[in-house]
Amino acid sequence: MSEMRAILRNPEHEAHLATFLAHQGVAKEAATEIICALGGAGLDIAAAAPALVEAMARAGYAAISVASGALTVIPVRVDFKLPEARAGEALTPLKLSRFQSMQAEAGVLTAKSPLGDAAIKLHDPRLASLIAAFQTPMTAEEALTGNWLKKHGGAIIEALLSASILLPCDRDGLTEEDRDPGLRMWDAPELTFHSRSRLGRPGAPIGATWQHRGEIEPPRALKENPWEQGAIALYQPAQLSRDMPLYQAMESRRSIRHYSKVPLSAMELGEFLYRTMRIREVSGEGEHETARRPYPNGGALWEQELYVTIDACLDLPRGFYYYDALHHRLCPVHPHDHLIEALLEDAVNATARTGRPQVLFTIAARFARFNWKYSGMGYAAQLKNVGAIYQTMYLVATAMGIGGCGLGLGNSDLFARLTGLDYTQEGSIGEFMIGRPV
């Protein structure tokens, strides 16, 4: 513990820390000394009692400075425990976790793993080369021989182990990650995504943080439509073409991939879009603008845009269209060509080559519309919104006697080429296909 000192994690929380310490039974004078030490050179963990430091760390008030400030341990889990020496650690082979990653955060290189108790801020860039040395198994003693960090080596290795950046391995170079069947089936980006978009261990702000308020103007509820020329008005139904109770639609809903040689009609497509994706109303101003649609949406933001690829539809030419949800019309974006064929072929592959769409819907998201308000959970929530759209489309298709099928994959780069839109500003995140059942 001598190489580790507790420091104040966020100076803005100092006032709340006094209340926290009072609830922990710490006397006022002692609490003042603790807060001063945290905000200064750091608090001696042993003198303050490790249990109290852990409690402050779990509550988000304290971080752990290691090796005279060479790195900082930032707790990310409510069950965080202080790094501790492990028996035989110097002689135990260690290996870099395949789940760890490093990126710059606020100008500081940060290492983290979705399986760790903490993130590690590397204040000395030379620490990155030490971590990289463990790409192949080696002991801490081997890695630190002749290294400038040798005098602090034990504490640094303890911190990296607590954050699951490094893992013990056996004589065959296998770690727990390598041996555990469940962990072996996780891809590193997916496990990171899971941990970052849920409460428990995000290690960063999550939820409606409004972090860009006052710096960036909130995106409007409706985007400017560059494809208005040649727009095709669609049929607006007064009622569903087939009357079916909700329970019956839910019970009889199926993914249908095989379609008749006779395509859907423009009237059927118009009714389908009207019932699933149209904008009912636009209300509010500024950051509170909403554009309500028939399906539920996280944060009432309705950040989705819909694009329609027509391969076969009576009375409508083949091509790639933007659905103007406010005016209920199709706006031509791109004529039928090899790019459209590639988009349709991706859809065929997504069905394991069991069907080809007569009409393919590409659901896109204007990411800034959601990310302006939310942190950490933004992309995950937008995928949940796509799920709500899928269910809405399934139920309406069933009620109308149309075959529908949600697809698990789509090509966002191809979408960007077809639309000319920036991949990071508005991108495709879901696909659904329909056709007339056989």
Short mmCIF file of C-alpha atoms in Angstrom, two decimals:
data_model
loop_
_atom_site.label_atom_id
_atom_site.label_comp_id
_atom_site.label_asym_id
_atom_site.label_seq_id
_atom_site.Cartn_x
_atom_site.Cartn_y
_atom_site.Cartn_z
CA MET A 1 0.00 0.00 0.00
CA SER A 2 3.00 2.35 0.49
CA GLU A 3 3.14 3.04 -3.26
CA MET A 4 -0.56 3.90 -3.36
CA ARG A 5 -2.33 6.99 -2.08
CA ALA A 6 -5.99 7.96 -2.26
CA ILE A 7 -6.73 11.21 -4.09
CA LEU A 8 -9.87 13.25 -4.72
CA ARG A 9 -11.52 11.96 -7.87
CA ASN A 10 -13.46 15.12 -8.67
CA PRO A 11 -12.90 18.44 -6.84
CA GLU A 12 -16.52 19.41 -7.54
CA HIS A 13 -17.68 16.60 -5.23
CA GLU A 14 -15.75 17.82 -2.20
CA ALA A 15 -18.83 19.29 -0.51
CA HIS A 16 -20.77 16.05 -0.93
CA LEU A 17 -17.82 14.05 0.42
CA ALA A 18 -18.15 15.72 3.82
CA THR A 19 -21.75 14.51 4.06
CA PHE A 20 -20.69 11.03 2.92
CA LEU A 21 -17.98 10.81 5.57
CA ALA A 22 -20.43 11.92 8.26
CA HIS A 23 -22.74 9.06 7.23
CA GLN A 24 -19.73 6.72 7.55
CA GLY A 25 -19.35 7.79 11.18
CA VAL A 26 -16.23 9.91 10.62
CA ALA A 27 -15.91 12.83 13.04
CA LYS A 28 -16.02 16.33 11.54
CA GLU A 29 -12.36 17.18 12.31
CA ALA A 30 -11.14 13.85 10.93
CA ALA A 31 -13.29 14.30 7.84
CA THR A 32 -11.75 17.72 7.23
CA GLU A 33 -8.25 16.22 7.47
CA ILE A 34 -9.19 13.42 5.07
CA ILE A 35 -10.65 15.83 2.51
CA CYS A 36 -7.59 18.09 2.70
CA ALA A 37 -5.26 15.12 2.23
CA LEU A 38 -7.28 13.80 -0.72
CA GLY A 39 -7.15 17.17 -2.43
CA GLY A 40 -3.46 17.63 -1.70
CA ALA A 41 -0.58 15.15 -1.79
CA GLY A 42 -2.92 12.23 -1.28
CA LEU A 43 -4.18 10.25 1.65
CA ASP A 44 -2.10 7.47 3.18
CA ILE A 45 -4.41 4.50 2.72
CA ALA A 46 -3.11 2.51 5.66
CA ALA A 47 -3.48 5.47 8.03
CA ALA A 48 -7.03 6.21 6.89
CA ALA A 49 -8.14 2.56 6.97
CA PRO A 50 -8.43 0.68 3.66
CA ALA A 51 -12.14 -0.05 4.23
CA LEU A 52 -12.95 3.67 4.36
CA VAL A 53 -10.88 4.37 1.23
CA GLU A 54 -12.68 1.57 -0.59
CA ALA A 55 -16.03 3.01 0.46
CA MET A 56 -15.05 6.46 -0.85
CA ALA A 57 -13.76 4.92 -4.06
CA ARG A 58 -16.94 2.89 -4.62
CA ALA A 59 -19.04 6.00 -4.07
CA GLY A 60 -17.04 7.87 -6.72
CA TYR A 61 -15.21 10.27 -4.39
CA ALA A 62 -11.71 8.79 -4.39
CA ALA A 63 -9.25 7.40 -6.92
CA ILE A 64 -5.93 5.68 -6.21
CA SER A 65 -2.66 7.29 -7.24
CA VAL A 66 0.09 4.72 -7.79
CA ALA A 67 3.87 4.95 -8.07
CA SER A 68 4.19 8.67 -7.25
CA GLY A 69 1.48 9.57 -9.74
CA ALA A 70 2.72 7.44 -12.65
CA LEU A 71 -0.80 6.05 -12.96
CA THR A 72 -4.21 6.48 -11.39
CA VAL A 73 -6.70 3.72 -10.63
CA ILE A 74 -10.27 4.87 -11.33
CA PRO A 75 -12.89 2.53 -9.79
CA VAL A 76 -15.70 1.53 -12.16
CA ARG A 77 -17.58 -1.07 -10.11
CA VAL A 78 -19.53 -0.84 -6.87
CA ASP A 79 -17.66 -3.89 -5.56
CA PHE A 80 -14.25 -2.30 -6.24
CA LYS A 81 -11.42 -3.50 -4.01
CA LEU A 82 -8.04 -1.91 -3.50
CA PRO A 83 -5.21 -3.48 -5.49
CA GLU A 84 -3.28 -5.88 -3.33
CA ALA A 85 -0.12 -7.93 -3.53
CA ARG A 86 -0.59 -11.55 -4.57
CA ALA A 87 1.49 -14.44 -3.30
CA GLY A 88 4.21 -15.43 -5.75
CA GLU A 89 3.18 -12.61 -8.08
CA ALA A 90 6.74 -11.72 -9.14
CA LEU A 91 7.33 -15.25 -10.46
CA THR A 92 3.85 -15.88 -11.94
CA PRO A 93 3.65 -15.52 -15.74
CA LEU A 94 1.28 -12.74 -16.76
CA LYS A 95 -0.35 -11.98 -20.09
CA LEU A 96 -2.26 -9.08 -21.61
CA SER A 97 -6.03 -9.56 -21.54
CA ARG A 98 -7.58 -9.82 -24.99
CA PHE A 99 -10.45 -7.65 -23.73
CA GLN A 100 -8.31 -4.69 -22.64
CA SER A 101 -8.04 -1.54 -24.72
CA MET A 102 -6.28 1.80 -24.52
CA GLN A 103 -7.51 5.17 -25.75
CA ALA A 104 -6.92 8.82 -25.00
CA GLU A 105 -9.52 10.31 -22.65
CA ALA A 106 -9.27 14.04 -21.91
CA GLY A 107 -5.66 13.93 -23.06
CA VAL A 108 -4.65 10.98 -20.87
CA LEU A 109 -4.00 7.48 -22.18
CA THR A 110 -6.43 5.17 -20.38
CA ALA A 111 -6.35 1.37 -20.21
CA LYS A 112 -9.48 -0.55 -19.30
CA SER A 113 -11.18 -3.91 -19.53
CA PRO A 114 -14.90 -4.71 -19.23
CA LEU A 115 -13.92 -7.39 -16.71
CA GLY A 116 -11.88 -5.11 -14.45
CA ASP A 117 -12.70 -3.32 -11.20
CA ALA A 118 -11.08 -0.15 -12.46
CA ALA A 119 -9.77 1.85 -15.39
CA ILE A 120 -6.10 2.88 -15.37
CA LYS A 121 -5.00 6.37 -16.37
CA LEU A 122 -1.40 6.24 -17.62
CA HIS A 123 0.17 9.60 -16.81
CA ASP A 124 3.59 8.49 -18.03
CA PRO A 125 3.41 7.26 -21.67
CA ARG A 126 6.26 4.84 -21.02
CA LEU A 127 3.75 2.71 -19.12
CA ALA A 128 2.18 1.79 -22.43
CA SER A 129 5.35 0.00 -23.53
CA LEU A 130 5.44 -1.90 -20.23
CA ILE A 131 1.88 -3.10 -20.79
CA ALA A 132 2.65 -4.01 -24.41
CA ALA A 133 5.54 -6.21 -23.23
CA PHE A 134 2.97 -8.68 -21.88
CA GLN A 135 1.64 -9.55 -25.35
CA THR A 136 3.51 -12.77 -24.71
CA PRO A 137 3.57 -14.37 -21.25
CA MET A 138 6.29 -13.19 -18.91
CA THR A 139 6.76 -12.58 -15.23
CA ALA A 140 6.68 -9.13 -13.69
CA GLU A 141 10.30 -9.62 -12.71
CA GLU A 142 11.26 -10.24 -16.36
CA ALA A 143 9.30 -7.25 -17.62
CA LEU A 144 10.75 -4.90 -15.01
CA THR A 145 14.41 -5.95 -15.25
CA GLY A 146 16.38 -2.87 -16.24
CA ASN A 147 13.15 -0.88 -16.48
CA TRP A 148 12.93 2.64 -15.03
CA LEU A 149 9.76 1.50 -13.23
CA LYS A 150 11.44 -1.31 -11.30
CA LYS A 151 11.34 0.48 -7.95
CA HIS A 152 7.56 0.96 -8.36
CA GLY A 153 7.00 -2.27 -10.23
CA GLY A 154 5.09 -4.19 -7.58
CA ALA A 155 2.43 -1.53 -7.11
CA ILE A 156 2.05 -0.97 -10.86
CA ILE A 157 1.58 -4.66 -11.56
CA GLU A 158 -0.94 -4.91 -8.70
CA ALA A 159 -2.95 -2.06 -10.26
CA LEU A 160 -2.88 -3.61 -13.73
CA LEU A 161 -4.02 -6.94 -12.31
CA SER A 162 -6.88 -5.33 -10.37
CA ALA A 163 -8.06 -3.69 -13.58
CA SER A 164 -7.80 -7.02 -15.47
CA ILE A 165 -5.40 -5.43 -17.94
CA LEU A 166 -2.97 -8.20 -17.06
CA LEU A 167 -3.97 -11.73 -16.09
CA PRO A 168 -2.07 -14.65 -14.55
CA CYS A 169 -1.52 -17.51 -16.97
CA ASP A 170 -0.40 -21.12 -16.72
CA ARG A 171 2.69 -22.75 -18.18
CA ASP A 172 0.87 -23.06 -21.51
CA GLY A 173 0.18 -19.33 -21.60
CA LEU A 174 -3.56 -19.77 -20.98
CA THR A 175 -5.48 -17.31 -18.82
CA GLU A 176 -8.93 -17.67 -17.27
CA GLU A 177 -10.26 -15.87 -20.37
CA ASP A 178 -8.75 -18.59 -22.54
CA ARG A 179 -10.12 -21.45 -20.45
CA ASP A 180 -13.63 -20.21 -19.66
CA PRO A 181 -16.06 -21.34 -22.42
CA GLY A 182 -18.37 -18.38 -21.81
CA LEU A 183 -15.58 -15.81 -22.10
CA ARG A 184 -14.12 -17.53 -25.15
CA MET A 185 -17.39 -16.89 -27.02
CA TRP A 186 -17.31 -13.13 -26.38
CA ASP A 187 -15.75 -10.79 -28.93
CA ALA A 188 -13.83 -7.98 -27.26
CA PRO A 189 -15.80 -5.08 -28.84
CA GLU A 190 -19.13 -6.68 -27.94
CA LEU A 191 -18.21 -7.26 -24.29
CA THR A 192 -16.92 -3.68 -24.08
CA PHE A 193 -20.15 -2.42 -25.64
CA HIS A 194 -22.18 -4.45 -23.13
CA SER A 195 -20.27 -3.07 -20.14
CA ARG A 196 -20.25 0.54 -21.38
CA SER A 197 -23.95 0.76 -22.15
CA ARG A 198 -25.27 -0.65 -18.86
CA LEU A 199 -25.12 0.50 -15.28
CA GLY A 200 -22.67 -1.35 -13.04
CA ARG A 201 -19.29 -0.86 -14.68
CA PRO A 202 -19.40 1.83 -17.41
CA GLY A 203 -16.43 3.77 -16.00
CA ALA A 204 -17.77 6.97 -17.60
CA PRO A 205 -20.89 9.13 -17.46
CA ILE A 206 -23.99 7.29 -18.66
CA GLY A 207 -27.59 8.31 -19.21
CA ALA A 208 -29.13 11.72 -19.91
CA THR A 209 -26.06 13.83 -19.11
CA TRP A 210 -26.82 16.71 -21.54
CA GLN A 211 -23.03 17.01 -21.82
CA HIS A 212 -23.16 19.08 -25.03
CA ARG A 213 -25.72 21.60 -23.80
CA GLY A 214 -24.41 25.13 -24.22
CA GLU A 215 -21.64 23.99 -26.61
CA ILE A 216 -23.51 22.45 -29.56
CA GLU A 217 -26.94 23.34 -30.82
CA PRO A 218 -29.41 20.45 -30.36
CA PRO A 219 -30.22 18.77 -33.69
CA ARG A 220 -33.70 19.57 -34.96
CA ALA A 221 -36.47 16.98 -34.91
CA LEU A 222 -36.71 17.10 -38.72
CA LYS A 223 -33.71 17.14 -41.00
CA GLU A 224 -33.50 19.06 -44.24
CA ASN A 225 -34.56 16.87 -47.16
CA PRO A 226 -32.18 17.22 -50.16
CA TRP A 227 -34.21 14.81 -52.32
CA GLU A 228 -37.58 16.58 -52.60
CA GLN A 229 -37.47 16.91 -56.37
CA GLY A 230 -39.62 14.25 -58.02
CA ALA A 231 -41.23 13.15 -54.73
CA ILE A 232 -44.01 10.57 -55.08
CA ALA A 233 -47.08 10.98 -52.86
CA LEU A 234 -48.24 7.77 -51.17
CA TYR A 235 -51.69 6.41 -50.35
CA GLN A 236 -53.01 7.40 -46.90
CA PRO A 237 -55.48 4.84 -45.50
CA ALA A 238 -58.46 5.61 -43.32
CA GLN A 239 -58.21 2.17 -41.70
CA LEU A 240 -56.20 -1.02 -41.98
CA SER A 241 -56.92 -3.04 -45.11
CA ARG A 242 -57.50 -6.10 -42.93
CA ASP A 243 -59.14 -5.95 -39.52
CA MET A 244 -57.23 -8.20 -37.09
CA PRO A 245 -57.19 -8.05 -33.28
CA LEU A 246 -53.79 -7.30 -31.74
CA TYR A 247 -53.63 -10.64 -29.95
CA GLN A 248 -54.29 -12.50 -33.20
CA ALA A 249 -51.60 -10.50 -34.98
CA MET A 250 -49.10 -11.28 -32.24
CA GLU A 251 -49.95 -14.98 -32.20
CA SER A 252 -49.81 -15.40 -35.98
CA ARG A 253 -46.75 -13.20 -36.61
CA ARG A 254 -43.98 -15.01 -38.49
CA SER A 255 -40.83 -14.06 -40.36
CA ILE A 256 -41.78 -14.56 -44.00
CA ARG A 257 -38.97 -14.59 -46.57
CA HIS A 258 -40.57 -16.27 -49.59
CA TYR A 259 -42.57 -13.97 -51.83
CA SER A 260 -44.93 -14.31 -54.75
CA LYS A 261 -44.04 -13.39 -58.33
CA VAL A 262 -46.82 -10.79 -58.01
CA PRO A 263 -45.33 -7.82 -56.12
CA LEU A 264 -46.95 -5.56 -53.59
CA SER A 265 -48.90 -2.57 -54.85
CA ALA A 266 -48.02 1.08 -54.28
CA MET A 267 -51.24 1.35 -52.25
CA GLU A 268 -50.15 -1.47 -49.93
CA LEU A 269 -46.71 0.08 -49.49
CA GLY A 270 -48.29 3.46 -48.75
CA GLU A 271 -50.58 1.96 -46.12
CA PHE A 272 -47.72 0.03 -44.54
CA LEU A 273 -45.51 3.10 -44.23
CA TYR A 274 -48.38 5.25 -43.00
CA ARG A 275 -49.16 2.78 -40.22
CA THR A 276 -45.55 2.22 -39.16
CA MET A 277 -43.22 5.16 -39.84
CA ARG A 278 -45.12 8.36 -40.59
CA ILE A 279 -44.69 11.46 -38.43
CA ARG A 280 -47.97 12.14 -36.64
CA GLU A 281 -47.00 15.56 -35.33
CA VAL A 282 -44.05 17.85 -34.70
CA SER A 283 -44.10 19.75 -31.44
CA GLY A 284 -41.88 21.69 -29.06
CA GLU A 285 -38.99 24.03 -29.67
CA GLY A 286 -35.21 23.92 -29.39
CA GLU A 287 -33.91 20.95 -27.41
CA HIS A 288 -37.44 19.75 -26.68
CA GLU A 289 -38.55 19.27 -30.30
CA THR A 290 -40.25 15.96 -30.98
CA ALA A 291 -41.62 14.33 -34.12
CA ARG A 292 -44.01 11.65 -32.90
CA ARG A 293 -44.47 8.41 -34.82
CA PRO A 294 -46.58 5.27 -34.27
CA TYR A 295 -43.88 3.33 -32.40
CA PRO A 296 -42.31 4.02 -28.96
CA ASN A 297 -38.91 5.70 -28.88
CA GLY A 298 -36.31 6.28 -26.16
CA GLY A 299 -36.21 9.85 -24.95
CA ALA A 300 -39.07 10.77 -27.32
CA LEU A 301 -36.39 11.80 -29.82
CA TRP A 302 -37.37 9.71 -32.89
CA GLU A 303 -33.90 9.97 -34.37
CA GLN A 304 -34.65 7.43 -37.12
CA GLU A 305 -34.86 8.08 -40.84
CA LEU A 306 -36.21 5.51 -43.28
CA TYR A 307 -34.94 4.63 -46.75
CA VAL A 308 -36.84 2.37 -49.12
CA THR A 309 -35.28 0.15 -51.77
CA ILE A 310 -37.88 -0.97 -54.29
CA ASP A 311 -37.02 -4.08 -56.26
CA ALA A 312 -40.59 -4.99 -57.25
CA CYS A 313 -43.68 -2.88 -56.54
CA LEU A 314 -46.66 -2.24 -58.79
CA ASP A 315 -46.85 1.38 -60.00
CA LEU A 316 -43.47 2.39 -58.53
CA PRO A 317 -40.09 2.30 -60.34
CA ARG A 318 -37.17 0.34 -58.94
CA GLY A 319 -34.64 2.38 -57.01
CA PHE A 320 -33.55 3.77 -53.67
CA TYR A 321 -35.82 6.33 -51.96
CA TYR A 322 -35.96 8.49 -48.86
CA TYR A 323 -39.25 8.29 -46.99
CA ASP A 324 -40.45 11.79 -46.15
CA ALA A 325 -42.35 10.78 -43.02
CA LEU A 326 -43.92 14.19 -42.44
CA HIS A 327 -45.48 14.50 -45.92
CA HIS A 328 -45.85 10.72 -46.45
CA ARG A 329 -44.05 10.50 -49.76
CA LEU A 330 -41.08 8.80 -51.39
CA CYS A 331 -38.20 10.96 -52.60
CA PRO A 332 -35.88 9.43 -55.23
CA VAL A 333 -32.29 9.23 -54.01
CA HIS A 334 -30.54 6.78 -56.34
CA PRO A 335 -31.67 4.92 -59.47
CA HIS A 336 -31.46 1.15 -59.73
CA ASP A 337 -27.88 0.11 -60.50
CA HIS A 338 -25.10 -2.18 -59.26
CA LEU A 339 -25.08 -0.45 -55.85
CA ILE A 340 -28.77 -1.19 -55.38
CA GLU A 341 -28.15 -4.78 -56.43
CA ALA A 342 -25.38 -5.00 -53.84
CA LEU A 343 -27.78 -3.70 -51.16
CA LEU A 344 -30.39 -6.29 -52.13
CA GLU A 345 -27.75 -9.02 -52.25
CA ASP A 346 -26.72 -8.14 -48.68
CA ALA A 347 -30.36 -8.60 -47.68
CA VAL A 348 -30.47 -11.99 -49.40
CA ASN A 349 -27.33 -13.04 -47.53
CA ALA A 350 -28.88 -11.84 -44.25
CA THR A 351 -31.70 -14.36 -44.80
CA ALA A 352 -29.11 -17.13 -45.32
CA ARG A 353 -30.10 -16.88 -49.00
CA THR A 354 -33.64 -18.04 -48.34
CA GLY A 355 -35.40 -14.97 -49.74
CA ARG A 356 -35.12 -11.71 -51.69
CA PRO A 357 -37.04 -8.57 -50.67
CA GLN A 358 -39.60 -6.99 -52.93
CA VAL A 359 -39.18 -3.89 -50.77
CA LEU A 360 -36.25 -3.36 -48.42
CA PHE A 361 -36.36 -0.81 -45.61
CA THR A 362 -33.11 0.64 -44.32
CA ILE A 363 -33.49 2.23 -40.90
CA ALA A 364 -30.92 4.95 -40.33
CA ALA A 365 -30.18 7.01 -37.23
CA ARG A 366 -29.15 10.62 -36.97
CA PHE A 367 -26.69 9.87 -34.20
CA ALA A 368 -26.24 13.44 -32.98
CA ARG A 369 -29.98 13.70 -32.32
CA PHE A 370 -29.55 11.06 -29.60
CA ASN A 371 -25.95 11.61 -28.53
CA TRP A 372 -26.52 15.30 -27.78
CA LYS A 373 -28.58 14.27 -24.75
CA TYR A 374 -27.30 10.83 -23.75
CA SER A 375 -23.86 9.45 -22.87
CA GLY A 376 -22.62 5.87 -22.88
CA MET A 377 -25.97 4.26 -23.67
CA GLY A 378 -26.70 6.11 -26.93
CA TYR A 379 -26.01 3.42 -29.50
CA ALA A 380 -27.51 0.66 -27.38
CA ALA A 381 -30.72 2.66 -26.94
CA GLN A 382 -30.94 3.33 -30.66
CA LEU A 383 -30.73 -0.40 -31.33
CA LYS A 384 -33.59 -0.88 -28.86
CA ASN A 385 -35.54 1.70 -30.86
CA VAL A 386 -34.91 -0.36 -33.99
CA GLY A 387 -36.35 -3.35 -32.14
CA ALA A 388 -39.53 -1.36 -31.46
CA ILE A 389 -39.72 -0.52 -35.17
CA TYR A 390 -39.26 -4.20 -36.10
CA GLN A 391 -42.13 -5.26 -33.84
CA THR A 392 -44.36 -2.50 -35.21
CA MET A 393 -43.58 -3.54 -38.77
CA TYR A 394 -44.16 -7.21 -37.99
CA LEU A 395 -47.58 -6.59 -36.45
CA VAL A 396 -48.77 -4.25 -39.20
CA ALA A 397 -47.49 -6.60 -41.91
CA THR A 398 -49.33 -9.50 -40.27
CA ALA A 399 -52.55 -7.52 -39.99
CA MET A 400 -52.28 -6.51 -43.66
CA GLY A 401 -51.46 -10.01 -44.91
CA ILE A 402 -47.96 -8.91 -45.97
CA GLY A 403 -44.85 -11.01 -45.49
CA GLY A 404 -42.24 -9.28 -43.32
CA CYS A 405 -38.82 -10.20 -41.97
CA GLY A 406 -36.36 -8.31 -39.78
CA LEU A 407 -32.74 -8.68 -40.90
CA GLY A 408 -29.73 -9.02 -38.64
CA LEU A 409 -27.12 -7.42 -40.90
CA GLY A 410 -26.75 -4.51 -43.29
CA ASN A 411 -23.96 -2.56 -44.96
CA SER A 412 -23.49 0.92 -43.48
CA ASP A 413 -20.70 1.82 -45.91
CA LEU A 414 -22.89 0.99 -48.89
CA PHE A 415 -25.67 3.10 -47.38
CA ALA A 416 -23.23 6.02 -47.08
CA ARG A 417 -22.27 5.66 -50.76
CA LEU A 418 -25.91 5.64 -51.86
CA THR A 419 -26.90 8.68 -49.82
CA GLY A 420 -23.67 10.67 -49.77
CA LEU A 421 -24.13 11.06 -46.01
CA ASP A 422 -21.32 11.06 -43.46
CA TYR A 423 -20.93 7.58 -41.91
CA THR A 424 -20.61 9.09 -38.41
CA GLN A 425 -23.50 11.57 -38.74
CA GLU A 426 -26.32 9.46 -40.15
CA GLY A 427 -25.87 5.75 -40.65
CA SER A 428 -27.90 2.62 -41.21
CA ILE A 429 -28.49 0.48 -38.09
CA GLY A 430 -31.35 -1.85 -39.11
CA GLU A 431 -33.06 -3.49 -42.08
CA PHE A 432 -36.52 -4.97 -42.62
CA MET A 433 -37.93 -6.50 -45.80
CA ILE A 434 -41.47 -7.09 -47.01
CA GLY A 435 -43.21 -8.73 -49.96
CA ARG A 436 -46.38 -10.49 -50.99
CA PRO A 437 -46.38 -13.97 -49.44
CA VAL A 438 -46.50 -16.99 -51.71
#
